[in-house]
Coordinates of C-alpha atoms in Angstrom, one line a residue:
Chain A
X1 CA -2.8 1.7 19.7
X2 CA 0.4 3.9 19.4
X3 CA 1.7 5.0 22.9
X4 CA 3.4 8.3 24.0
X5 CA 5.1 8.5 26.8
X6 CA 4.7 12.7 26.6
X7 CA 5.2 15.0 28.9
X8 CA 2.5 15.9 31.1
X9 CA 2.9 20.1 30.5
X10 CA 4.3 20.5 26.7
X11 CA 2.6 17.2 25.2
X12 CA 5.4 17.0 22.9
X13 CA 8.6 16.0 24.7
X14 CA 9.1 12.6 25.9
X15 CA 8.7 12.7 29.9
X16 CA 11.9 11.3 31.2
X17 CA 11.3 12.8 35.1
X18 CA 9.0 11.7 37.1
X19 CA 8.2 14.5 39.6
X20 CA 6.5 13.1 42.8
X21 CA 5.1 15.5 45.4
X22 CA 3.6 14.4 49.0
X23 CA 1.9 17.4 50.6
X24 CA 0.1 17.0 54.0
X25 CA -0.2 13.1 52.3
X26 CA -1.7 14.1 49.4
X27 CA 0.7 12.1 46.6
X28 CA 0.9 13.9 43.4
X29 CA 2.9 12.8 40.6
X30 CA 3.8 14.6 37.0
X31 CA 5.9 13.0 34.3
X32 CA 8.1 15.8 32.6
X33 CA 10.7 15.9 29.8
X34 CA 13.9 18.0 30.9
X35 CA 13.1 21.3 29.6
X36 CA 9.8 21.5 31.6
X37 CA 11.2 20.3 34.9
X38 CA 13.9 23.3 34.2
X39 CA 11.4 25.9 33.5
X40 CA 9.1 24.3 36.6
X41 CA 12.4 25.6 38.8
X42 CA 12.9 22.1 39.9
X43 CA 16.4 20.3 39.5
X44 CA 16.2 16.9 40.5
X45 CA 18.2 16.0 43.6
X46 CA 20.7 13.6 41.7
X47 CA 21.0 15.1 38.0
X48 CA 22.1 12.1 35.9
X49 CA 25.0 13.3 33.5
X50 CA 23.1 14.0 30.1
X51 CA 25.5 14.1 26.9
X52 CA 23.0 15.9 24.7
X53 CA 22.5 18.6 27.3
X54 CA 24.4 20.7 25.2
X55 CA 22.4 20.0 21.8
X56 CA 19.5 20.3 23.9
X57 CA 19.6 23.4 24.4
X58 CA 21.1 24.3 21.1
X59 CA 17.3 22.9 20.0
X60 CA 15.4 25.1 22.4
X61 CA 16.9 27.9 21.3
X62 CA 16.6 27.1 17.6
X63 CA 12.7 26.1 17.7
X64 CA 11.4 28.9 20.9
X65 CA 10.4 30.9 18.2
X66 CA 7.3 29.2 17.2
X67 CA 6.6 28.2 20.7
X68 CA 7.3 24.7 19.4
X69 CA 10.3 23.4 21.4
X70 CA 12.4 20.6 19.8
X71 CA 9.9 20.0 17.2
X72 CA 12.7 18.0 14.9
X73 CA 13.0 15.3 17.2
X74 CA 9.6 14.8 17.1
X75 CA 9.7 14.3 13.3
X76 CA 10.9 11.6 11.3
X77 CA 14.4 12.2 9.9
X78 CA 13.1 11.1 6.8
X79 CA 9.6 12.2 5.6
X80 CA 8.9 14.4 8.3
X81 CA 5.8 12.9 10.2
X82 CA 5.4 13.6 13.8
X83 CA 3.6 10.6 15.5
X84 CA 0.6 12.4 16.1
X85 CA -0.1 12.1 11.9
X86 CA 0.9 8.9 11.4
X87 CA -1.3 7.7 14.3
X88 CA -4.3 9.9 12.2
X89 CA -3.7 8.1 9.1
X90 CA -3.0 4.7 10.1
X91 CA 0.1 4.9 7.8
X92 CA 3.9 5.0 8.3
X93 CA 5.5 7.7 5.5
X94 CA 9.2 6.2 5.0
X95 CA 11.0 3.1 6.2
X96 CA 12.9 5.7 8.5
X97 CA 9.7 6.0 10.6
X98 CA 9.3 2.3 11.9
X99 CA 13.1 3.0 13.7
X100 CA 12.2 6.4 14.7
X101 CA 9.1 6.1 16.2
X102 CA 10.0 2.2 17.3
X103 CA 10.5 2.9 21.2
X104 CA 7.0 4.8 21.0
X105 CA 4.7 2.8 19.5
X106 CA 3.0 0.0 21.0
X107 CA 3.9 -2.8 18.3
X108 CA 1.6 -5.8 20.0
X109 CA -0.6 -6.1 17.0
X110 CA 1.4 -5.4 14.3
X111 CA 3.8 -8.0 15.4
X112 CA 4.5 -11.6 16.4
X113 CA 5.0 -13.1 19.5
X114 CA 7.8 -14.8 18.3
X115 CA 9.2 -12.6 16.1
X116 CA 9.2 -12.5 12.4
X117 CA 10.2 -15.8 10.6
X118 CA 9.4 -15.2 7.1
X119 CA 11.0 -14.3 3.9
X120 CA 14.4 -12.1 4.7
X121 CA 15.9 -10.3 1.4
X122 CA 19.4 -11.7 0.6
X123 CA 21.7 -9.7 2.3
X124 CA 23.5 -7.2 -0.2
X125 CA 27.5 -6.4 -0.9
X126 CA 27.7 -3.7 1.5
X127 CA 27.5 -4.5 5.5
X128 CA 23.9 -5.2 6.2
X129 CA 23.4 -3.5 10.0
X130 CA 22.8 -6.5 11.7
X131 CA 26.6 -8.1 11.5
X132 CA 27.6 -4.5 13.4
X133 CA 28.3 -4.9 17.2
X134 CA 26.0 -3.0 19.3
X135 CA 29.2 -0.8 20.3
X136 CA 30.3 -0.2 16.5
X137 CA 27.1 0.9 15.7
X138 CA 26.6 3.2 19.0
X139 CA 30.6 5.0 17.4
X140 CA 29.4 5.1 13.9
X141 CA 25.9 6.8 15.0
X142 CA 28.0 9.7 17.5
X143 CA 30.2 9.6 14.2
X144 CA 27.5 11.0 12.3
X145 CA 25.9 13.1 15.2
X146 CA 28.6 15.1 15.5
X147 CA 29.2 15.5 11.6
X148 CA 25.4 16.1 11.7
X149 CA 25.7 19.1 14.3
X150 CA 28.9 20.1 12.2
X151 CA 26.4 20.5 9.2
X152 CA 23.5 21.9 10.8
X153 CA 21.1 19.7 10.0
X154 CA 19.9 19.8 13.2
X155 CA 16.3 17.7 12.7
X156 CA 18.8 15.2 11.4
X157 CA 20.7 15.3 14.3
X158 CA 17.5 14.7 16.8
X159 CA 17.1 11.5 15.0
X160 CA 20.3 10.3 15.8
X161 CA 20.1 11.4 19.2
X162 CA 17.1 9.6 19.9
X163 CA 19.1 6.5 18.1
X164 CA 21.4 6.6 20.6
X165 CA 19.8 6.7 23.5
X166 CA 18.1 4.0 22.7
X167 CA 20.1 2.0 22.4
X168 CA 22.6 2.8 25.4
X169 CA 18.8 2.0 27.3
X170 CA 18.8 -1.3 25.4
X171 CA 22.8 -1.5 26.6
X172 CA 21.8 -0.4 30.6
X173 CA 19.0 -2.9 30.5
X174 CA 21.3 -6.1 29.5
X175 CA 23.5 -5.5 32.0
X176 CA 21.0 -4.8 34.6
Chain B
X1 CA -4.1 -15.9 -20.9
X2 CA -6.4 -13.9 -18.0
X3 CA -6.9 -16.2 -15.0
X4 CA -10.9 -16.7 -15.7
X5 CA -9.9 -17.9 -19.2
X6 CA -8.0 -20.8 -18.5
X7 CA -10.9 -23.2 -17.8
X8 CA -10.2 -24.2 -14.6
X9 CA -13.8 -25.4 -14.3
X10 CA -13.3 -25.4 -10.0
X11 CA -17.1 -26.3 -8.9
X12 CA -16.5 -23.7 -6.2
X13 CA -13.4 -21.8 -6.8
X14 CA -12.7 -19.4 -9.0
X15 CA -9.3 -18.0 -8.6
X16 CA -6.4 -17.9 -6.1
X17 CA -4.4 -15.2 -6.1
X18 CA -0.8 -14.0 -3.8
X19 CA -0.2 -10.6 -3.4
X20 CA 3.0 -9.4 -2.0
X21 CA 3.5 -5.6 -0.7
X22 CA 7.3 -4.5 -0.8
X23 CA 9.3 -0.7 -0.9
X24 CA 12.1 0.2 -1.9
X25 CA 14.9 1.6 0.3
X26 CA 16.2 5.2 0.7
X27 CA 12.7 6.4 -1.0
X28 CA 9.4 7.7 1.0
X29 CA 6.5 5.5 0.6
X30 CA 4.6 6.5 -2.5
X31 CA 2.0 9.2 0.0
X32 CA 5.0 11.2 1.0
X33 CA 6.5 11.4 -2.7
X34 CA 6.4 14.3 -5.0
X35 CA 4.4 13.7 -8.7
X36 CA 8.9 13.3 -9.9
X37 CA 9.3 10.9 -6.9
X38 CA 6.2 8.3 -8.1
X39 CA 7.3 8.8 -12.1
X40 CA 11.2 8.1 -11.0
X41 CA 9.8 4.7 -9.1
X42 CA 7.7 4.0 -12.0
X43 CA 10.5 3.9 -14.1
X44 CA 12.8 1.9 -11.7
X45 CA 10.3 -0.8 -12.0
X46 CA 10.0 -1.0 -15.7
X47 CA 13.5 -1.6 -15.4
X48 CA 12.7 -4.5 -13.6
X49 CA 10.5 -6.0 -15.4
X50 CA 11.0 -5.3 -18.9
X51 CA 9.0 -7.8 -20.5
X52 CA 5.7 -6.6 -18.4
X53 CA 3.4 -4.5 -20.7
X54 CA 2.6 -1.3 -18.5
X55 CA 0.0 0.9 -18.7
X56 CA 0.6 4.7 -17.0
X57 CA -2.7 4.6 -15.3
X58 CA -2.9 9.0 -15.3
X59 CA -3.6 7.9 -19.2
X60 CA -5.9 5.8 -18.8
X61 CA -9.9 6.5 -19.0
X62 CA -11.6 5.7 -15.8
X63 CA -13.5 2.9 -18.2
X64 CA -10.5 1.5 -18.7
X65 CA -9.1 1.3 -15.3
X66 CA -12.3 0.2 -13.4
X67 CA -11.8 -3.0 -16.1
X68 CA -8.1 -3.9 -15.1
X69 CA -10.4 -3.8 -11.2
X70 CA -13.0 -6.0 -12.9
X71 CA -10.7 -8.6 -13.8
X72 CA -9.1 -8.3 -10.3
X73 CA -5.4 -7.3 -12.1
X74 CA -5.7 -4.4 -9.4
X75 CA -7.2 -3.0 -6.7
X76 CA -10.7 -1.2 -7.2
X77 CA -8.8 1.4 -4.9
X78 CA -5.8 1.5 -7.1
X79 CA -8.4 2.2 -10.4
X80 CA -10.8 4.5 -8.3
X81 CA -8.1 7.2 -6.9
X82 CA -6.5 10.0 -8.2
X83 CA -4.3 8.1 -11.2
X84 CA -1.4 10.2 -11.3
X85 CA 2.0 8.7 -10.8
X86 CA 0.7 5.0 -11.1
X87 CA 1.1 2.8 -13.5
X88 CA 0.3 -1.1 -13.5
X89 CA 2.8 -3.4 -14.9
X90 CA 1.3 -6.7 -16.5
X91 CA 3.8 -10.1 -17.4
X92 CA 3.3 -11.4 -20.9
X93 CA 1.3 -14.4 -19.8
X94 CA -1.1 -12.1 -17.9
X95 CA -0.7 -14.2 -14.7
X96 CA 1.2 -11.3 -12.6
X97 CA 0.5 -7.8 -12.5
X98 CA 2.4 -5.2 -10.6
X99 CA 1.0 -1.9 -8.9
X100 CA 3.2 1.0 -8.4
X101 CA 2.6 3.4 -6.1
X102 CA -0.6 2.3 -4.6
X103 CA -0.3 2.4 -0.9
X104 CA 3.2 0.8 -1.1
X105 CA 5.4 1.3 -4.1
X106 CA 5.4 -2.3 -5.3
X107 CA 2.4 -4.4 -5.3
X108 CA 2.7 -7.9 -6.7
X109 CA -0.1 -10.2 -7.6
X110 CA 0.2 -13.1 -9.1
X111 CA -3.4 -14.7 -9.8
X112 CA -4.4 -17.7 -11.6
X113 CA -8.1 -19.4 -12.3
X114 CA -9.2 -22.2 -10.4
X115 CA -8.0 -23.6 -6.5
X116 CA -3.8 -23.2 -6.6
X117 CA -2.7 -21.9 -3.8
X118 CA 0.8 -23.1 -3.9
X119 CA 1.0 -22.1 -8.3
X120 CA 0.4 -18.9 -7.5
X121 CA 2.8 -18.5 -4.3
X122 CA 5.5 -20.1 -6.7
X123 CA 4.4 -17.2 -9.3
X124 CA 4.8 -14.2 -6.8
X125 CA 8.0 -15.5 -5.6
X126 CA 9.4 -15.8 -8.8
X127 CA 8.1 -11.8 -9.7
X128 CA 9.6 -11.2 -6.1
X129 CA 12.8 -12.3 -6.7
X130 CA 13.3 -10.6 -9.9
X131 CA 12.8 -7.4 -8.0
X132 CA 14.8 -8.3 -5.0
X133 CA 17.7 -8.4 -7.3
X134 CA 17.6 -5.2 -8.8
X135 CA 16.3 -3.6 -5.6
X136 CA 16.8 -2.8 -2.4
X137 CA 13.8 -3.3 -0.1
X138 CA 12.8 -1.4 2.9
X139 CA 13.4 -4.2 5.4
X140 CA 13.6 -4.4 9.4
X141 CA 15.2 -7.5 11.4
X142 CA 12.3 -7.1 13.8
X143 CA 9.0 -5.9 11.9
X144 CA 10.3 -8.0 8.3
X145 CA 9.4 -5.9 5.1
X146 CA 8.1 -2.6 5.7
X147 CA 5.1 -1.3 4.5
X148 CA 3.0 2.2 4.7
X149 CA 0.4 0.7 6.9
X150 CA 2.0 -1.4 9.8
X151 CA -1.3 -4.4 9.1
X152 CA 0.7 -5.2 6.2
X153 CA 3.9 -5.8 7.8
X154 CA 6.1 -8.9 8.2
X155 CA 6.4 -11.2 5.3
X156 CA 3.4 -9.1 3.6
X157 CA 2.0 -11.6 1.6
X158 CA -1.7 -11.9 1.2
X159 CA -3.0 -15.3 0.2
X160 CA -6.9 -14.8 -1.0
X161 CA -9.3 -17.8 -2.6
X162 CA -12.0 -16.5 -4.1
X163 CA -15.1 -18.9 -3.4
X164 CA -18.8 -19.1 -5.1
X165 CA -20.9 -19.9 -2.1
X166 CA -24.5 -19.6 -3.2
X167 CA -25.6 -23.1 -0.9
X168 CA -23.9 -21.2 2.0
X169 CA -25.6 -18.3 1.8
X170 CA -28.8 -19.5 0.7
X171 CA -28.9 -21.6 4.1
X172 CA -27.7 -18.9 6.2
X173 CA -24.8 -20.3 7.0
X174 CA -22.1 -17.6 6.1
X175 CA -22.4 -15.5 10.1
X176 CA -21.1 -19.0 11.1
X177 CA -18.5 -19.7 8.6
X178 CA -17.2 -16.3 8.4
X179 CA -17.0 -16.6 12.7
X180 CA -14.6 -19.5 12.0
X181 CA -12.5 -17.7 9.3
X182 CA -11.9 -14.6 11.7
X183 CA -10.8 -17.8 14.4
X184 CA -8.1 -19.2 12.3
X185 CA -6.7 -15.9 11.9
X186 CA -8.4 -15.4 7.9
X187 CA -11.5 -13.0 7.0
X188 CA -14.2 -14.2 4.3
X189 CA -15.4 -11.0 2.8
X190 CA -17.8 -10.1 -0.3
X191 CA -15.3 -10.2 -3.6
X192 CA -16.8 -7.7 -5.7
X193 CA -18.3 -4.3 -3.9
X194 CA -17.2 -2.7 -1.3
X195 CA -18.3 -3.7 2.2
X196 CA -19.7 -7.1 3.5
X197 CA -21.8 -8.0 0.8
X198 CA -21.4 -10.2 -1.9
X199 CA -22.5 -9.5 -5.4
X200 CA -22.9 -12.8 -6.8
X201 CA -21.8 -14.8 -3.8
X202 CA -18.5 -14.4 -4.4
X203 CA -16.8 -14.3 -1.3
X204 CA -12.6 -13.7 -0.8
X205 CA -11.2 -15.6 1.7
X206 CA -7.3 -14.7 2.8
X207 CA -5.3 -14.0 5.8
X208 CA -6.2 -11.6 8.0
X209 CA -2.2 -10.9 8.8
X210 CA 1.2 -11.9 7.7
X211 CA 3.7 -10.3 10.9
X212 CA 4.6 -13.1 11.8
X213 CA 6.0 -14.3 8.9
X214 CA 6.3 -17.8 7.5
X215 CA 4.9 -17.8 4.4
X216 CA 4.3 -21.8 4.2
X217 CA 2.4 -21.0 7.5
X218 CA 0.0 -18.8 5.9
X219 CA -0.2 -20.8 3.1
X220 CA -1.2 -24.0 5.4
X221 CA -3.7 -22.5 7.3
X222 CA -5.2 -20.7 4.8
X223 CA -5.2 -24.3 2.8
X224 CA -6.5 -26.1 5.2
X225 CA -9.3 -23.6 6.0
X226 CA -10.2 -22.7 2.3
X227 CA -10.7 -27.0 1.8
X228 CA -13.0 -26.9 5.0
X229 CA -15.3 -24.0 3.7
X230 CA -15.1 -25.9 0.2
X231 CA -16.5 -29.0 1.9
X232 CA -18.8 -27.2 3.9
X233 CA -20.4 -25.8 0.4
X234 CA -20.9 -28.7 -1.7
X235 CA -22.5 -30.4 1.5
X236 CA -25.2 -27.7 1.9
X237 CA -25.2 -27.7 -2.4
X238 CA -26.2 -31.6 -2.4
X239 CA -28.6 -31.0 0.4
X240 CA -30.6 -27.9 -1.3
X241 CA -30.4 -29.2 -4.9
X242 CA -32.8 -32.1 -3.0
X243 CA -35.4 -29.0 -2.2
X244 CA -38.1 -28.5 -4.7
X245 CA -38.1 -25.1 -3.8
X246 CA -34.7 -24.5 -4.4
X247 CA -34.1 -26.5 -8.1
X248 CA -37.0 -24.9 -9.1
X249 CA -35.2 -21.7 -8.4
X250 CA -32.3 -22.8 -10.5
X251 CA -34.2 -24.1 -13.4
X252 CA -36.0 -20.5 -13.4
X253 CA -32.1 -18.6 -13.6
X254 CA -31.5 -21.0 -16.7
X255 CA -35.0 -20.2 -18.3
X256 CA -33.9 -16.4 -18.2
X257 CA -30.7 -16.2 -19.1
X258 CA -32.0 -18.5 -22.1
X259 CA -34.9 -15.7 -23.0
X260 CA -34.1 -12.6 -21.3
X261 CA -33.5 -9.7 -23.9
X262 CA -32.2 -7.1 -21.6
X263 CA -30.5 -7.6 -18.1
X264 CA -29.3 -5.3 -15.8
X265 CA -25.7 -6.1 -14.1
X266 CA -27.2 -6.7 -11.1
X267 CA -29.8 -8.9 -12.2
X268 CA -27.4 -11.1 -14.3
X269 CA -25.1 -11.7 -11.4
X270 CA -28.2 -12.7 -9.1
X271 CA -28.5 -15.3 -12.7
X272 CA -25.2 -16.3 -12.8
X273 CA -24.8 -17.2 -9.1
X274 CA -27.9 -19.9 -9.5
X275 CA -26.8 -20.7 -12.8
X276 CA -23.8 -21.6 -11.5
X277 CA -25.0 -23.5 -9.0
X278 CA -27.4 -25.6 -11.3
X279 CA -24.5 -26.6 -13.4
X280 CA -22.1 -27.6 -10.4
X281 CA -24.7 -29.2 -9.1
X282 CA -25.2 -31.6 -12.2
X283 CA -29.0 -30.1 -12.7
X284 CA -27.9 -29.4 -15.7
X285 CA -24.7 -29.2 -18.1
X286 CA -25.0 -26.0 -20.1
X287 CA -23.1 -23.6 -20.1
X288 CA -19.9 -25.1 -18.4
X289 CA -18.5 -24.1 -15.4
X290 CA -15.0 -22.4 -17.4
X291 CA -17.8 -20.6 -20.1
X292 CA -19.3 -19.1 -16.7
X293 CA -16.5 -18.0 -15.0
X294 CA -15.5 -16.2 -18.5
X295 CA -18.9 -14.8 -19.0
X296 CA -18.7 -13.7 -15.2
X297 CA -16.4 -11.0 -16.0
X298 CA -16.6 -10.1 -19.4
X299 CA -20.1 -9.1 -19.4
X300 CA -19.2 -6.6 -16.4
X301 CA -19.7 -3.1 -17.2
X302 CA -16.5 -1.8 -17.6
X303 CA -15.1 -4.6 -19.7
X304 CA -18.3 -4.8 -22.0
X305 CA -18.2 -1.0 -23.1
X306 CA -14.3 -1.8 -23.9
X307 CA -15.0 -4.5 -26.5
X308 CA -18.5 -3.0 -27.6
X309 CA -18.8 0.8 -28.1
X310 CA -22.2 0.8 -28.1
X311 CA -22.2 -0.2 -24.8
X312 CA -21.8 3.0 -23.6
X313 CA -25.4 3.3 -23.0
X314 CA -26.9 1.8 -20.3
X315 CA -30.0 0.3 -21.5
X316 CA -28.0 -0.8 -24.7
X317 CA -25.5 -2.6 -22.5
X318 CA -28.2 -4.2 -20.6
X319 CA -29.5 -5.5 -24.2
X320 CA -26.1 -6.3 -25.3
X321 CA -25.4 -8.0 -22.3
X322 CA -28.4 -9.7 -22.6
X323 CA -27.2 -11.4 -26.1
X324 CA -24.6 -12.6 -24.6
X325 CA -25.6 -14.4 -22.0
X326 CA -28.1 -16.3 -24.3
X327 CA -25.6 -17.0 -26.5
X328 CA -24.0 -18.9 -24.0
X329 CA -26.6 -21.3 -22.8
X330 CA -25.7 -22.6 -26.7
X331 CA -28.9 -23.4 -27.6
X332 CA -28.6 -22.8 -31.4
X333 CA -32.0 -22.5 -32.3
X334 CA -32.5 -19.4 -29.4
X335 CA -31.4 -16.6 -30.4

């Protein structure tokens, strides 16, 4: 029901290379996340300009020590499940979770079709998220990524990492 | 005034009930909270709803609990689990109750006696917008109000009629009534017991999910489908009460709850389903319909050794149970 898009050696990463090989026309293909394809020795021929490289490897050398690389971006910022307990227990832990773990998870049927119509809470004083322009919200989430880093709360920091990306995808794929 | 009190006297339903599952924002669902983090919700909700009576279910006795689940004011999961941090919030005209902490930190349910389907929407919303004021809920633009497990999401309202269908299942017919439920989108399920089966054929019928969202959608379908399967049952009730075989059957129930001086719960609900059906049926007119539906849950185990100590004892319960039911066939000069 939930999908993972992991990589095929460290089954934790999300696989964001796709590493095709054709020897004597035998086609072989493995999906990787960034830090395998390093440690594989293999750089792809056009490296796309990564802004988190740098936090990215701040990670890997925070978490090598249990042999569990970048395990705080696999956690939710706020309770702390990883997907593979939520997907055991059937059950999401915080509200933080369901925009987490959103890009992951195959919503089909949890969800509508045509999206939710029901009941929406009145929207309070302060500036409900939705009346924020893609672009504000992409500054005020770097905002508190860097204040994050500043901080060190690095799991934090993950989170809003994977925020953004996200959402510059959702950006790439509207102009596309 | 509990919803099996009012005398609503429905010939096949006997309550309707809304339940709506909301959390609040910036706080883990209640599984991911410390023992501080469930009493610090608890208390945010009394705040809410000062009027409500509450009961800090850790302090309860496991009697008393499995009654509030007897009178359906919670879940049977709610009573059965480990009752720390929960409490259950109850409005002074006992029509809504609120669980905190069970798998979401606010459940609300308002239930009424009878077929209402649109009273008892009206009652949730109005609970549901005292605590949308105070509160904060944990909300999404795409998945609506968020919930520990993701079946419950969207509008998360649950709209269940609970139906007595002894014709239905004394014809077979349920496989093929419970097929069309599951095609409109809405399970019929046993309302009492866990599993399938249906202790005095009682069965619930709601909707199977709410993502999608409009509540007046849910409450349509589940309308429309609830008055087909009410149809369906007084058909098939009209057709058996024609069969020898089967008034006979019915005039036996009456003839033991009438004489019988010690009944097992299992035995009286077997009696009270063909009781019940003899009296809707017009076969005869004692006890009514609203003194049945009373009966129904007051003489359940839990909420009998609440109002009679002695009733602690099994075989005096059956015994004491037993008195009661004659009692209420009202035949003066039976006792």
């Amino acid at each position: 029901m939930l999908h993972q898009n992991l990589c095929d050696r460290c089954h934790e990463r999300e696989a964001t290379i796709v590493y095709r090989k054709n020897v004597n026309g035998y086609e072989t293909e493995e999906k990787l996340c960034p830090i395998c394809a390093k440690q594989a020795g293999w750089m792809p021929a056009f490296q796309p300009e990564d802004p988190f490289e740098e936090l990215n490897e701040l990670f890997s050398g925070l978490f090598m020590k249990d042999n569990r690389t970048l395990q705080g971006a696999s956690r939710c910022p706020g309770c702390g499940l990883s997907l593979s307990e939520i997907k055991a227990q059937g059950r999401f832990g915080c509200e933080n979770c369901y925009s987490f773990f959103e890009n992951r998870i195959d919503w089909t049927p949890f969800t509508s079709r045509s999206g939710y119509q029901g009941k929406r809470p009145e929207p309070s004083a302060k500036t409900p998220p939705e009346q924020e322009t893609p672009e504000q919200k992409l500054a005020g989430l770097k905002k508190q990524l860097a204040d994050a880093v500043k901080a060190e709360q690095y799991e934090q920091a993950a989170a809003l990492r994977d925020q953004i990306r996200a959402l510059e995808k959702k950006d790439e794929q509207k102009e596309e | 005034m509990y919803w099996f009190e009012e005398n609503a006297a429905h010939p096949v339903v006997l309550s309707t009930r809304v339940r709506l599952a909301r959390n609040l924002s910036g706080t883990p669902f209640p599984d991911r909270l410390t023992p501080a983090g469930k009493k610090a919700v608890c208390d945010r909700l009394e705040a809410v709803y000062p009027s409500y009576r509450r009961s800090d279910f850790s302090k309860l006795s496991p009697t008393e609990r499995r009654a509030y689940a007897e009178c359906h004011l919670c879940s049977p999961e709610f009573a059965q689990k480990v009752p720390e941090g929960k409490s259950l919030l109850v409005s002074e005209d006992q029509t809504v109750s609120v669980m905190v902490n069970e798998e979401d930190h606010v459940r609300i349910q308002a239930i009424r006696g009878g077929y209402c389907p649109q009273e008892a929407f009206d009652r949730a919303t109005e609970a549901d917008s005292q605590l949308l004021q105070r509160e904060k809920p944990a909300f999404h633009e795409r998945f609506g109000f968020l919930t520990s497990c993701p079946t419950n999401l969207g509008c998360a309202m649950r709209l269940s009629v609970m139906l007595h269908l002894p014709a239905l299942q004394l014809s077979g017919k349920m496989p093929s009534v419970m097929a069309l439920a599951n095609q409109r989108g809405c399970t019929l399920r046993g309302a009492f017991g866990e599993g399938s089966k249906a202790e005095a054929d009682l069965f619930q019928l709601s909707n199977a999910s709410s993502c999608e969202g409009p509540e007046s959608k849910i409450l349509q379908t589940l309308s429309a489908l609830a008055e087909q399967v009410i149809e369906a049952e007084q058909r098939e009730r009209d057709k058996l009460c024609r069969s020898e075989l089967i008034s006979d059957k019915l005039w036996r129930a009456l003839g033991t709850m009438r004489y019988a001086r010690s009944v097992s719960y299992e035995e009286y609900r077997q009696l009270w389903s063909l009781v019940r059906m003899g009296v809707a049926c017009g076969l005869y007119t004692e006890p009514a319909l609203a003194k049945l539906d009373r009966a129904l849950i007051e003489l359940m185990p839990a909420r009998l050794c609440l109002t009679e100590l002695s009733a602690e004892d099994a075989l005096k319960r059956d015994r004491l149970r037993a008195d009661k039911m004659r009692s209420m066939t009202d035949r003066k000069s039976v006792v």
